[in-house]
mmCIF file of C-alpha atoms in Angstrom:
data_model
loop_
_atom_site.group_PDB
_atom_site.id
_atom_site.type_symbol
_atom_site.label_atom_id
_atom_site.label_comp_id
_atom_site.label_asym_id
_atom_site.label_seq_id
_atom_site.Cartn_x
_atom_site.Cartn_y
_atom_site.Cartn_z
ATOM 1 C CA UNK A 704 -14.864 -174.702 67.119
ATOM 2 C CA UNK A 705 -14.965 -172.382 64.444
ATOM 3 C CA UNK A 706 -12.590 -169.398 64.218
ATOM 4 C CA UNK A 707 -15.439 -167.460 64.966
ATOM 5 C CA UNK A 708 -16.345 -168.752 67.847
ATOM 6 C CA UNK A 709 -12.832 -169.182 68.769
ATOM 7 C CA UNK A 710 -12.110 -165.083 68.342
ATOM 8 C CA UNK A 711 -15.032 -164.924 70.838
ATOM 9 C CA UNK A 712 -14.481 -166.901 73.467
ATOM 10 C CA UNK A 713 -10.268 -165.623 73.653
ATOM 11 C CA UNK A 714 -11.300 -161.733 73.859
ATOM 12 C CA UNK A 715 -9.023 -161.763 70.920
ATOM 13 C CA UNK A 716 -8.476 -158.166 69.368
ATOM 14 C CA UNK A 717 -6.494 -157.967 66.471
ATOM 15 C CA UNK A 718 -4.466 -154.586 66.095
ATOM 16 C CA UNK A 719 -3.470 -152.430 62.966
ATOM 17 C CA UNK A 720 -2.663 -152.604 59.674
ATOM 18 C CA UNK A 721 -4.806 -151.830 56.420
ATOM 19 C CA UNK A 722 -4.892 -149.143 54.545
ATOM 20 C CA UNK A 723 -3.028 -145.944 55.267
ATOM 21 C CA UNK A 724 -0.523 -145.987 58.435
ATOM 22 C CA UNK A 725 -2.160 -149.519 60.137
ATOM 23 C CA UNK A 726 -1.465 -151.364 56.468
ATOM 24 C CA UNK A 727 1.617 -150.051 56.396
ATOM 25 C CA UNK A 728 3.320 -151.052 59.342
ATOM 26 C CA UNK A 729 3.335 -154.756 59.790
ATOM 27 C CA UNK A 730 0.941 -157.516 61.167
ATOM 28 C CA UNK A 731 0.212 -158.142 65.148
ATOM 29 C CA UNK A 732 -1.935 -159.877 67.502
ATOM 30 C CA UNK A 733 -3.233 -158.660 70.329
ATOM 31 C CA UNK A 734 -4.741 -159.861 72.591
ATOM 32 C CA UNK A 735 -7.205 -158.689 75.842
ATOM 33 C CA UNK A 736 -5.531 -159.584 79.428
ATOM 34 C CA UNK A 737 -7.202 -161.164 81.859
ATOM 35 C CA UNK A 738 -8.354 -159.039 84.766
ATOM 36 C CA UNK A 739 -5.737 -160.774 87.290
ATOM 37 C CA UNK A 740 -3.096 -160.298 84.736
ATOM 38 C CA UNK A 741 -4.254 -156.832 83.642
ATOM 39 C CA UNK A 742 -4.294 -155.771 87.881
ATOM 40 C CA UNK A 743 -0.770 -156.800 88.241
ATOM 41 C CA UNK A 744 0.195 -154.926 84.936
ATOM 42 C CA UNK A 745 -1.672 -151.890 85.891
ATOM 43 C CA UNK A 746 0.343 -151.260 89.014
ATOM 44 C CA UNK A 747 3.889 -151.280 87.507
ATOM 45 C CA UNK A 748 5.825 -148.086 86.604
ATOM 46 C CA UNK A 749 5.906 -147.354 82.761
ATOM 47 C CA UNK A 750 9.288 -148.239 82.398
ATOM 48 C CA UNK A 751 12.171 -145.423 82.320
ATOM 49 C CA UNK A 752 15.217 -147.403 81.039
ATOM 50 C CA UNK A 753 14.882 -149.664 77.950
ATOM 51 C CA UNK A 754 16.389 -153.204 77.528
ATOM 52 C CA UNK A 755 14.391 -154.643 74.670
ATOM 53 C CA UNK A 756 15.842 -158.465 74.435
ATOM 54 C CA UNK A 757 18.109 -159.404 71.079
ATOM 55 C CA UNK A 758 18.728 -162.657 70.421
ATOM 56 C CA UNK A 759 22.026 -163.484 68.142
ATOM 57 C CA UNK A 760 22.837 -166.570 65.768
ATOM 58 C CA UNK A 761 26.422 -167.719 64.572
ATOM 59 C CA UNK A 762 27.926 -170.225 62.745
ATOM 60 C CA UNK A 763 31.352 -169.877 61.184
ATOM 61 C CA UNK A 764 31.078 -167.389 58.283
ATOM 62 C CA UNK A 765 27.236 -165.886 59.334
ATOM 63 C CA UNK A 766 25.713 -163.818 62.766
ATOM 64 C CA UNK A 767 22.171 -163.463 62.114
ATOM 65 C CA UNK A 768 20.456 -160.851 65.159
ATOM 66 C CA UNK A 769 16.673 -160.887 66.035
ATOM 67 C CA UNK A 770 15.096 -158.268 67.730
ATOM 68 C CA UNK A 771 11.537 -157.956 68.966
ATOM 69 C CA UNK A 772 9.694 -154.775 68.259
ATOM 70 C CA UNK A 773 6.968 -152.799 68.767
ATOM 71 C CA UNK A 774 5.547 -151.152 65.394
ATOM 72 C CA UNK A 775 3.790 -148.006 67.758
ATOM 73 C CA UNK A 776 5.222 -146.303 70.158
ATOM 74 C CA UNK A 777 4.707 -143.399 71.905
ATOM 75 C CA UNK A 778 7.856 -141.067 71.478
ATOM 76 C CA UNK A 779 10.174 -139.749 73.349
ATOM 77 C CA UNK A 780 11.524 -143.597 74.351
ATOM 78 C CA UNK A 781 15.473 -144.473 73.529
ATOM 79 C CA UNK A 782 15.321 -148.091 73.097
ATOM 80 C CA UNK A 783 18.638 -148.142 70.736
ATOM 81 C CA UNK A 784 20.497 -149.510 73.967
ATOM 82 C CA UNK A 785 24.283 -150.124 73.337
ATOM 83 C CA UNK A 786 23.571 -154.028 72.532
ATOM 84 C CA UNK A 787 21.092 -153.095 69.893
ATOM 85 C CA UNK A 788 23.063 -150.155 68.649
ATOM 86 C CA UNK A 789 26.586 -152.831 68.081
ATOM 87 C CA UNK A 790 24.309 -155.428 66.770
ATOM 88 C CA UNK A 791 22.464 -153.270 63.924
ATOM 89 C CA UNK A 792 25.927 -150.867 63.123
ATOM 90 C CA UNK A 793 27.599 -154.082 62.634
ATOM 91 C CA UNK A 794 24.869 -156.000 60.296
ATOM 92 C CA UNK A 795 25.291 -155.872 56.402
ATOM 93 C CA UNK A 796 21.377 -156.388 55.913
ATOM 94 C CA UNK A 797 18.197 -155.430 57.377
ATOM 95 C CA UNK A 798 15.441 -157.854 57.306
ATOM 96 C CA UNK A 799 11.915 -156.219 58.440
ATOM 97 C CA UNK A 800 8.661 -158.115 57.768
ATOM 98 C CA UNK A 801 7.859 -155.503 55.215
ATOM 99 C CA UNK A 802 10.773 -154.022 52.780
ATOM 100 C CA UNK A 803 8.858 -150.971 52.504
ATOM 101 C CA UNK A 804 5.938 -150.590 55.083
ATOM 102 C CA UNK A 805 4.824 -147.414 54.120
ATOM 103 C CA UNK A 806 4.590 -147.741 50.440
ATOM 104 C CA UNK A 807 1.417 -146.733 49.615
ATOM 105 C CA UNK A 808 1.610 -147.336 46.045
ATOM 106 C CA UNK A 809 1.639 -151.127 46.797
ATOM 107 C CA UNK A 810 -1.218 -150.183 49.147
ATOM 108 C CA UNK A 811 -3.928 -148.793 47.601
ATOM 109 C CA UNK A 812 -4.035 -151.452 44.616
ATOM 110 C CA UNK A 813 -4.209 -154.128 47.054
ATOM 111 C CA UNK A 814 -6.577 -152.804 49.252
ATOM 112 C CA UNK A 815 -8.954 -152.360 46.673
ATOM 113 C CA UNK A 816 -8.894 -155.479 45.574
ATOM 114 C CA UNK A 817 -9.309 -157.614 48.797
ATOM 115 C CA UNK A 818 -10.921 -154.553 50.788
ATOM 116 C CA UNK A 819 -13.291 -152.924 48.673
ATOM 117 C CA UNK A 820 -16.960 -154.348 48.449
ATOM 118 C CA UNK A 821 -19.681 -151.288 47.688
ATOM 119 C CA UNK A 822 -22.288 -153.954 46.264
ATOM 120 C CA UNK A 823 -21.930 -154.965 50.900
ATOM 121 C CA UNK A 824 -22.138 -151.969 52.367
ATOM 122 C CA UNK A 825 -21.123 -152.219 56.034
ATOM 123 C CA UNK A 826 -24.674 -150.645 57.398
ATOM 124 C CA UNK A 827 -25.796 -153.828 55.552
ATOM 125 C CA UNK A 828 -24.090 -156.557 58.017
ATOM 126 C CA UNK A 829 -24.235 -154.439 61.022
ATOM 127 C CA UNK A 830 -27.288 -153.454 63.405
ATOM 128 C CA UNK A 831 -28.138 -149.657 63.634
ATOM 129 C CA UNK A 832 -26.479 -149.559 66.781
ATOM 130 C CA UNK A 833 -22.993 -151.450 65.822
ATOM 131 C CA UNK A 834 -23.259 -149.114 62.546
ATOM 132 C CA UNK A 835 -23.742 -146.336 65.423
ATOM 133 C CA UNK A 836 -20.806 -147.168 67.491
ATOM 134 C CA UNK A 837 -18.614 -147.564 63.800
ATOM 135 C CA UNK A 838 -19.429 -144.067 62.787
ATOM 136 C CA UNK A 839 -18.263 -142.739 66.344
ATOM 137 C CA UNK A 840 -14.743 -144.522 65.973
ATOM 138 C CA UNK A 841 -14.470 -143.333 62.667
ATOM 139 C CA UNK A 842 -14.955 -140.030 63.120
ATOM 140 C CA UNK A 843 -12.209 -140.266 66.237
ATOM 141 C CA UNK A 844 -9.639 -140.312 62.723
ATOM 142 C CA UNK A 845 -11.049 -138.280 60.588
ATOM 143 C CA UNK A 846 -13.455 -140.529 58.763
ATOM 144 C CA UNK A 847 -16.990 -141.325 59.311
ATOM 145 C CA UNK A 848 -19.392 -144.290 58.769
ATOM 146 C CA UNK A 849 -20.880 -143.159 55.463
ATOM 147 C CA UNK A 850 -16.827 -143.465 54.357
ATOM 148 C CA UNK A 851 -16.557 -146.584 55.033
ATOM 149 C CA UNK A 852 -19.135 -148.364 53.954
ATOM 150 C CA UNK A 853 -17.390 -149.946 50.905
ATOM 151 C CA UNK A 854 -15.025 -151.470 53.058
ATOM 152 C CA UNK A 855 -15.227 -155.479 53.990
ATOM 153 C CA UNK A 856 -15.726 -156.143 57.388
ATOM 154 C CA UNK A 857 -11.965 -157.168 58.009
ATOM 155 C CA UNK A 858 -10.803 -153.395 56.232
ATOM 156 C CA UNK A 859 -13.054 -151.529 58.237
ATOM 157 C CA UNK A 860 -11.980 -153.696 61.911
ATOM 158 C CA UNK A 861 -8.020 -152.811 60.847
ATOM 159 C CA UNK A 862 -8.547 -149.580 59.931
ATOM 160 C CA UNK A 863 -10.449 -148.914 62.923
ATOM 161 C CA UNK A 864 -7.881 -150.603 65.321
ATOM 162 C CA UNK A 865 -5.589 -147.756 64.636
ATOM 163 C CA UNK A 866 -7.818 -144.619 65.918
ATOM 164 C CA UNK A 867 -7.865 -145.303 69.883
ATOM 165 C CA UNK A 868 -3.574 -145.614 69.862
ATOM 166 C CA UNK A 869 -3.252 -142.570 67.822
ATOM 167 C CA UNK A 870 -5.307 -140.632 69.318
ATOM 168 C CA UNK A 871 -3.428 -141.539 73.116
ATOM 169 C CA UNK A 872 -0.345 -140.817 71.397
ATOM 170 C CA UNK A 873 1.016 -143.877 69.676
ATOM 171 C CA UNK A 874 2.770 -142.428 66.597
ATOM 172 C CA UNK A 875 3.567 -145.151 63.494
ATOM 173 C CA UNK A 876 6.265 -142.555 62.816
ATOM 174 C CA UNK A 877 7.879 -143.337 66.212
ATOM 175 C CA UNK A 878 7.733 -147.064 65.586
ATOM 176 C CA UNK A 879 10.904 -149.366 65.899
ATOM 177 C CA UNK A 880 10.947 -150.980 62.639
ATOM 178 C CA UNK A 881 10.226 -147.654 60.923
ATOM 179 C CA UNK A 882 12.760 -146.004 62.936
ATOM 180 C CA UNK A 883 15.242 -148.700 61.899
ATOM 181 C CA UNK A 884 14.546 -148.512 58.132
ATOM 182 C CA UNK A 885 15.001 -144.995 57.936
ATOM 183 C CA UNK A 886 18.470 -145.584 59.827
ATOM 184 C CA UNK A 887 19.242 -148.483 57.410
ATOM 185 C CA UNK A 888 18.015 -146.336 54.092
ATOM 186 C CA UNK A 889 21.137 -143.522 56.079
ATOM 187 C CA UNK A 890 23.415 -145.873 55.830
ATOM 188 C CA UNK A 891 22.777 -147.761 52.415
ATOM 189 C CA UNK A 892 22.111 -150.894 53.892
ATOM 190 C CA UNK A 893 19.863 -153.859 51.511
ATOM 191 C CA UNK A 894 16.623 -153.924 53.297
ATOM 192 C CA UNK A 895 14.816 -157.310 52.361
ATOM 193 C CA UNK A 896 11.231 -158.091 53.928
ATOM 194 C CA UNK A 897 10.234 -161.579 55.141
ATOM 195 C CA UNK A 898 6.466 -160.969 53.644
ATOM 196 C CA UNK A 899 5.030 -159.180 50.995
ATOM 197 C CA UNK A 900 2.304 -156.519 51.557
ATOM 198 C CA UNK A 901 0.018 -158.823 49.396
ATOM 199 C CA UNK A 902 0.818 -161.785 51.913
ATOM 200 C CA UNK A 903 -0.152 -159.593 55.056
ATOM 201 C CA UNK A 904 -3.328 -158.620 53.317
ATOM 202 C CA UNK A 905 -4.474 -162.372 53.002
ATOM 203 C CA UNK A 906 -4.318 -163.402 56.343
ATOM 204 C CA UNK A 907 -7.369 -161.041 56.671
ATOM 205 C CA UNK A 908 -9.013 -160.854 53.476
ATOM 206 C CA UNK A 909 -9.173 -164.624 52.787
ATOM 207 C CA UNK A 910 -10.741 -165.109 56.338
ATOM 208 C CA UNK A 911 -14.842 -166.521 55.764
ATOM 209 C CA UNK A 912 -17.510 -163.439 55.519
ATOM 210 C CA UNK A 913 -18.534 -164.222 59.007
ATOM 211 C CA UNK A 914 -14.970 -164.155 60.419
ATOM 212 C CA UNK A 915 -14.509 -161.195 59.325
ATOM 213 C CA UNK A 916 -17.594 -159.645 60.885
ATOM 214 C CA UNK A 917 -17.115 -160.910 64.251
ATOM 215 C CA UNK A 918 -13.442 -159.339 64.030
ATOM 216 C CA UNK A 919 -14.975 -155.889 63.339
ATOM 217 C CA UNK A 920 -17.522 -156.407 66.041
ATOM 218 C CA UNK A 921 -14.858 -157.264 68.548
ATOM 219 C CA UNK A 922 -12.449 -154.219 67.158
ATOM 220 C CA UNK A 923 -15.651 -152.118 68.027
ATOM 221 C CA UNK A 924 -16.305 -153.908 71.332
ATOM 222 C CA UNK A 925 -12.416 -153.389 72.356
ATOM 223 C CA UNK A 926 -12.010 -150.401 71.122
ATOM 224 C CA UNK A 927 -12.029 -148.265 74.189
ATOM 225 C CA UNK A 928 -9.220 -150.200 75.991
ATOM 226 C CA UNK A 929 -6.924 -150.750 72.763
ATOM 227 C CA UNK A 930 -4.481 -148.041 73.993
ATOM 228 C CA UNK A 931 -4.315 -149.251 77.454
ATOM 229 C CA UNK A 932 -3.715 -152.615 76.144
ATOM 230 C CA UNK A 933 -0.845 -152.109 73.475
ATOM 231 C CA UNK A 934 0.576 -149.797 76.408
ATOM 232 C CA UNK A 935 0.726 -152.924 78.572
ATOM 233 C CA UNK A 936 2.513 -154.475 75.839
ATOM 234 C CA UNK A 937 4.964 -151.970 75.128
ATOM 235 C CA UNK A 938 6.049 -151.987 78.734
ATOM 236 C CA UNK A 939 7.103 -155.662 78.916
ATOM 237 C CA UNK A 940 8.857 -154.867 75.741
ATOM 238 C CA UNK A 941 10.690 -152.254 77.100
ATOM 239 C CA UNK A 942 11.953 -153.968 80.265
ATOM 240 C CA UNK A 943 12.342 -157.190 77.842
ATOM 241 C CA UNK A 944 9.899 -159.515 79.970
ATOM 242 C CA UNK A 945 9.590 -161.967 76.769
ATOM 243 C CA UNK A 946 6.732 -164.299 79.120
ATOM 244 C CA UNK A 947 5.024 -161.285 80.574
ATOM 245 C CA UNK A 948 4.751 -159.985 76.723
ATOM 246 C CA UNK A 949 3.298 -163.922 75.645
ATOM 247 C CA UNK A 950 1.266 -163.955 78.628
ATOM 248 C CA UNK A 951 -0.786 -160.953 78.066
ATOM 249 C CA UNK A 952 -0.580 -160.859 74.447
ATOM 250 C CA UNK A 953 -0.645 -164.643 73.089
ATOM 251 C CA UNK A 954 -1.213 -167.294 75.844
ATOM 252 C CA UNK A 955 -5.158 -167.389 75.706
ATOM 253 C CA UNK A 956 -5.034 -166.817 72.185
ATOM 254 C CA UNK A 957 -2.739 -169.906 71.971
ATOM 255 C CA UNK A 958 -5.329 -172.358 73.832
ATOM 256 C CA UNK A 959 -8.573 -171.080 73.009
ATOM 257 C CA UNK A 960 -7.956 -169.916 68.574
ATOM 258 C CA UNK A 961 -5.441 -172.349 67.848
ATOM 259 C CA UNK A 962 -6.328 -172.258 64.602
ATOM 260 C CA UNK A 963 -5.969 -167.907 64.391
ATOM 261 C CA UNK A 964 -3.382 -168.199 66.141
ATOM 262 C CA UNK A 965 -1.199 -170.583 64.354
ATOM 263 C CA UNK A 966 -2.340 -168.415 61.115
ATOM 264 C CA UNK A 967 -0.897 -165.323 62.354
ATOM 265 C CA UNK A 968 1.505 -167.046 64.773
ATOM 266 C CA UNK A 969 2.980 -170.160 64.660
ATOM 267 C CA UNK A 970 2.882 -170.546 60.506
ATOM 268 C CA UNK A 971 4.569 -167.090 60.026
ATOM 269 C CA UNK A 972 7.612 -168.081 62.195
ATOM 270 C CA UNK A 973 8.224 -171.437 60.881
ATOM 271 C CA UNK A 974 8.698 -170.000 57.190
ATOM 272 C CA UNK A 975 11.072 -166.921 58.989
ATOM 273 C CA UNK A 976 13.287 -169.716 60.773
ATOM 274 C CA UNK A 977 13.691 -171.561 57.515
ATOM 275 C CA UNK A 978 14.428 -168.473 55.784
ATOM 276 C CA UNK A 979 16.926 -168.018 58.154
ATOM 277 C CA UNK A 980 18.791 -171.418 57.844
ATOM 278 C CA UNK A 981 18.373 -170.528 54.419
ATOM 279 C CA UNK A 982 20.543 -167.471 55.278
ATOM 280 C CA UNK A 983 22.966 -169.009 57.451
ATOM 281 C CA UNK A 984 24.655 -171.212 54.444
ATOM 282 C CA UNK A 985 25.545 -168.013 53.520
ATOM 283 C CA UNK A 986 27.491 -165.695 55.242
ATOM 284 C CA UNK A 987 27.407 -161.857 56.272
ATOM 285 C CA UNK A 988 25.776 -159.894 59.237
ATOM 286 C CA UNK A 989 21.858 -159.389 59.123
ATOM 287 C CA UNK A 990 19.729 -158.247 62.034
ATOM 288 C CA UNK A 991 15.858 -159.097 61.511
ATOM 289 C CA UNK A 992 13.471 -156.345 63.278
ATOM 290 C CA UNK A 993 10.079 -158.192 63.552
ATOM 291 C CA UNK A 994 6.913 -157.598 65.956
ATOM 292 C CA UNK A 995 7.852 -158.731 69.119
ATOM 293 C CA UNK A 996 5.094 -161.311 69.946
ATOM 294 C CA UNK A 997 6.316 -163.599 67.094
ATOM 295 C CA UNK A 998 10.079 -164.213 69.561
ATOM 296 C CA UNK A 999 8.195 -164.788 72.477
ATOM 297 C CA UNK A 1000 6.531 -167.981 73.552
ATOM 298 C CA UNK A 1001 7.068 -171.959 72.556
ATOM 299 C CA UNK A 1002 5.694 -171.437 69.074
ATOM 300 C CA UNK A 1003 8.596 -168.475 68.545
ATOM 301 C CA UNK A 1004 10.968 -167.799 66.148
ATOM 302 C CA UNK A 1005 13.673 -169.220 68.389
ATOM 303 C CA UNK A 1006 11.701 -172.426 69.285
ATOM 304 C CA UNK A 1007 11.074 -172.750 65.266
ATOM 305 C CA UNK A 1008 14.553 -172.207 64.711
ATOM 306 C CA UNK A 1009 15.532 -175.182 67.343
ATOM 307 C CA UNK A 1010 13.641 -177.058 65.576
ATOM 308 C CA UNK A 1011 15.891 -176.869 62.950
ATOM 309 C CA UNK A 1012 18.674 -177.767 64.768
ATOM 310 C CA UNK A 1013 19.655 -173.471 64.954
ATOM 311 C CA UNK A 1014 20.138 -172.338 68.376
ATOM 312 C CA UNK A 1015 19.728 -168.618 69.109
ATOM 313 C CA UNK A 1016 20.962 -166.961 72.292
ATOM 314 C CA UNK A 1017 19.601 -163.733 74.216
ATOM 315 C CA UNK A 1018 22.441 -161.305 74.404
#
């Protein structure tokens, strides 16, 4: 099955990052609950006391912490509990997936190179009604459909993925791993990044013409229920429910777009873990802030990491 077909049949819808705020805050996968699990979610309490799981790893000269995050949030939410605050005062590094997420600078040059196609204008793969529906979400963020039609399909689906969780409040500026590189840049901590912008980028701009179209067509399909979605996730981040987070936001996506998945999944971690035991011959305190899908489920960080013969354990 193609990836294509495979982004169809999951519900898959991929949130954030391109240009502006979305590119620079990191790379996640979301992904639409089912309606039984989506029910059950919908009934809980938005949560009022944060314990967001860390995860530690020691050998004799080295403690490497991993924390899951969240790269939205709405604010007003302490989730610097006391574990989290003792782990990242005590760590001579940060590690994000970006070193500098919001360097725009970086940004634009890349964007136009993998992003920019005027000679395929958008109205030009779309029907009038898609095109319709495009100019209505981009005008939600102060754009409109005439603006982006230089974009490739895959620019205009990231960019647009953004608009429904600002507008209900999600604020880039309140996100974790922002919050904890402007702490780190306080203190005058070395903050190293896992990726490069340009690596991000290619997940999505190497991705086949008609991959890329059926992602903006399901960004546009999903884009009404985007908020309510990454507010799901943030709540099982909150309260730390690692297999409520996988199930809503990677299980399907792991059975029905293996492939996608493993791209933006399973791939990613396995170069952070040996990264990590790259790290761990060394010694020194780092804590490593990264999205928090990629620590939960058996293709995690952790699980990677066992692999190796590394064994982290939740604090």
């Amino acid at each position: 099955m193609s990836i294509v077909n495979q982004i169809k049949s999951a519900g898959a819808r991929l949130s954030r990052y391109a240009a502006g705020a979305a590119l620079g805050l990191g790379l996640v996968v979301g992904l639409a609950p089912d309606p039984v699990l989506a029910a059950r979610l919908a009934v809980q309490e938005t949560p009022t006391v944060a314990d967001p799981a860390i995860w530690v790893i020691r050998d004799a000269d080295s403690t490497i912490y991993l924390f899951g995050t969240v790269h939205l949030m709405r604010p007003g939410l302490d989730w610097m509990t006391p574990k989290v605050r003792d782990a990242f005062t005590s760590a001579d590094e940060l590690w994000l997936e970006l070193d500098d997420p919001s360097d725009q600078a970086a940004a634009v040059p890349l964007v136009q190179q993998y992003g920019i196609s005027p000679q395929t204008p958008l109205s030009s793969l779309l029907t009038a009604e898609e095109f319709a529906t495009l100019d209505t979400a981009a005008r939600s963020m102060g754009l409109t459909g005439a603006a982006m039609e230089p974009m490739r399909p895959w620019l205009a689906g990231l960019t647009l993925s953004i608009a429904p969780l600002t507008r209900a409040g999600f604020d880039p500026a309140a996100g974790v791993d922002v919050m904890l590189r402007a702490q780190a840049t306080e203190r005058g901590l070395p903050i190293r990044g896992l990726e490069t912008m340009e690596q991000q980028i290619r997940f999505f701009a190497t991705m086949s013409d008609a991959d890329q179209l059926a992602f903006l067509r399901q960004t546009l399909e999903s884009y009404e229920i985007a908020a309510e979605m990454l507010d799901q996730l943030a709540d099982r981040w909150t309260v730390g429910d690692m297999d409520g987070l996988f199930a809503l936001g990677g299980a399907e996506l792991s059975t029905q777009s293996r492939s996608f998945y493993d791209i933006l999944l399973t791939n990613r971690n396995a170069d952070w873990a040996r990264q990590i035991q790259e790290e761990l011959a060394g010694s020194g305190e780092v804590f490593i802030a990264v999205g928090a899908l990629h620590l939960a489920g058996p293709d995690s960080v952790q699980e990677q990491l066992e692999d190796l013969g590394i064994r982290a354990e939740r604090l």
